[in-house]
Protein backbone atom coordinates (compact mmCIF):
# COMPACT_ATOMS: atom_id res chain seq x y z
CA UNK A 1 0.00 0.00 0.00
CA UNK A 2 1.23 3.50 -0.74
CA UNK A 3 -0.03 6.60 1.04
CA UNK A 4 0.82 9.99 -0.41
CA UNK A 5 1.41 12.79 2.09
CA UNK A 6 0.39 15.98 0.34
CA UNK A 7 2.26 19.01 1.60
CA UNK A 8 2.60 22.29 -0.23
CA UNK A 9 6.32 22.05 -0.91
CA UNK A 10 7.43 18.63 0.37
CA UNK A 11 5.01 15.84 -0.60
CA UNK A 12 6.19 12.26 -0.13
CA UNK A 13 4.96 8.66 -0.30
CA UNK A 14 4.71 6.24 2.63
CA UNK A 15 4.97 2.55 1.70
CA UNK A 16 3.31 -0.01 3.97
CA UNK A 17 3.81 -3.63 2.98
CA UNK A 18 5.22 -6.97 4.09
CA UNK A 19 8.95 -7.40 3.33
CA UNK A 20 9.25 -3.92 1.81
CA UNK A 21 12.89 -3.72 2.94
CA UNK A 22 13.68 -6.68 0.67
CA UNK A 23 12.71 -4.53 -2.32
CA UNK A 24 13.93 -1.18 -1.02
CA UNK A 25 16.06 -0.42 -4.10
CA UNK A 26 12.84 -0.32 -6.15
CA UNK A 27 11.50 2.57 -4.07
CA UNK A 28 14.42 4.80 -3.20
CA UNK A 29 16.42 7.36 -5.12
CA UNK A 30 20.07 7.03 -3.94
CA UNK A 31 20.49 10.82 -4.19
CA UNK A 32 17.89 11.57 -1.48
CA UNK A 33 17.62 11.12 2.29
CA UNK A 34 14.98 8.85 3.87
CA UNK A 35 13.60 7.70 7.20
CA UNK A 36 12.73 4.03 7.55
CA UNK A 37 10.43 3.06 10.41
CA UNK A 38 9.89 -0.57 11.35
CA UNK A 39 9.11 -2.69 14.40
CA UNK A 40 10.14 -6.34 14.73
CA UNK A 41 7.71 -6.84 17.65
CA UNK A 42 4.60 -5.77 15.79
CA UNK A 43 4.00 -9.01 13.83
CA UNK A 44 3.97 -10.98 17.11
CA UNK A 45 1.41 -8.58 18.58
CA UNK A 46 -0.82 -8.94 15.53
CA UNK A 47 -0.50 -12.74 15.60
CA UNK A 48 -1.64 -12.74 19.23
CA UNK A 49 -4.55 -10.42 18.47
CA UNK A 50 -5.87 -12.77 15.75
CA UNK A 51 -6.15 -15.81 18.06
mmCIF file of C-alpha atoms in Angstrom:
data_model
loop_
_atom_site.group_PDB
_atom_site.id
_atom_site.type_symbol
_atom_site.label_atom_id
_atom_site.label_comp_id
_atom_site.label_asym_id
_atom_site.label_seq_id
_atom_site.Cartn_x
_atom_site.Cartn_y
_atom_site.Cartn_z
ATOM 1 C CA UNK A 1 0.000 0.000 0.000
ATOM 2 C CA UNK A 2 1.225 3.499 -0.740
ATOM 3 C CA UNK A 3 -0.026 6.600 1.040
ATOM 4 C CA UNK A 4 0.818 9.988 -0.405
ATOM 5 C CA UNK A 5 1.408 12.791 2.095
ATOM 6 C CA UNK A 6 0.386 15.982 0.336
ATOM 7 C CA UNK A 7 2.265 19.014 1.600
ATOM 8 C CA UNK A 8 2.599 22.295 -0.227
ATOM 9 C CA UNK A 9 6.325 22.052 -0.910
ATOM 10 C CA UNK A 10 7.430 18.629 0.368
ATOM 11 C CA UNK A 11 5.008 15.839 -0.596
ATOM 12 C CA UNK A 12 6.193 12.259 -0.134
ATOM 13 C CA UNK A 13 4.955 8.656 -0.304
ATOM 14 C CA UNK A 14 4.709 6.242 2.627
ATOM 15 C CA UNK A 15 4.966 2.548 1.701
ATOM 16 C CA UNK A 16 3.311 -0.012 3.975
ATOM 17 C CA UNK A 17 3.811 -3.632 2.985
ATOM 18 C CA UNK A 18 5.217 -6.967 4.093
ATOM 19 C CA UNK A 19 8.955 -7.400 3.326
ATOM 20 C CA UNK A 20 9.255 -3.921 1.812
ATOM 21 C CA UNK A 21 12.890 -3.721 2.942
ATOM 22 C CA UNK A 22 13.681 -6.685 0.668
ATOM 23 C CA UNK A 23 12.706 -4.526 -2.322
ATOM 24 C CA UNK A 24 13.932 -1.176 -1.021
ATOM 25 C CA UNK A 25 16.057 -0.423 -4.098
ATOM 26 C CA UNK A 26 12.842 -0.319 -6.149
ATOM 27 C CA UNK A 27 11.500 2.569 -4.073
ATOM 28 C CA UNK A 28 14.417 4.805 -3.198
ATOM 29 C CA UNK A 29 16.424 7.359 -5.123
ATOM 30 C CA UNK A 30 20.067 7.034 -3.937
ATOM 31 C CA UNK A 31 20.488 10.821 -4.187
ATOM 32 C CA UNK A 32 17.886 11.569 -1.484
ATOM 33 C CA UNK A 33 17.618 11.121 2.287
ATOM 34 C CA UNK A 34 14.984 8.846 3.868
ATOM 35 C CA UNK A 35 13.598 7.703 7.197
ATOM 36 C CA UNK A 36 12.726 4.026 7.548
ATOM 37 C CA UNK A 37 10.434 3.065 10.414
ATOM 38 C CA UNK A 38 9.893 -0.569 11.355
ATOM 39 C CA UNK A 39 9.107 -2.687 14.399
ATOM 40 C CA UNK A 40 10.138 -6.336 14.733
ATOM 41 C CA UNK A 41 7.708 -6.841 17.648
ATOM 42 C CA UNK A 42 4.597 -5.769 15.789
ATOM 43 C CA UNK A 43 3.997 -9.009 13.826
ATOM 44 C CA UNK A 44 3.966 -10.977 17.114
ATOM 45 C CA UNK A 45 1.410 -8.582 18.583
ATOM 46 C CA UNK A 46 -0.823 -8.944 15.531
ATOM 47 C CA UNK A 47 -0.503 -12.737 15.602
ATOM 48 C CA UNK A 48 -1.641 -12.742 19.228
ATOM 49 C CA UNK A 49 -4.549 -10.417 18.466
ATOM 50 C CA UNK A 50 -5.872 -12.771 15.747
ATOM 51 C CA UNK A 51 -6.150 -15.811 18.056
#
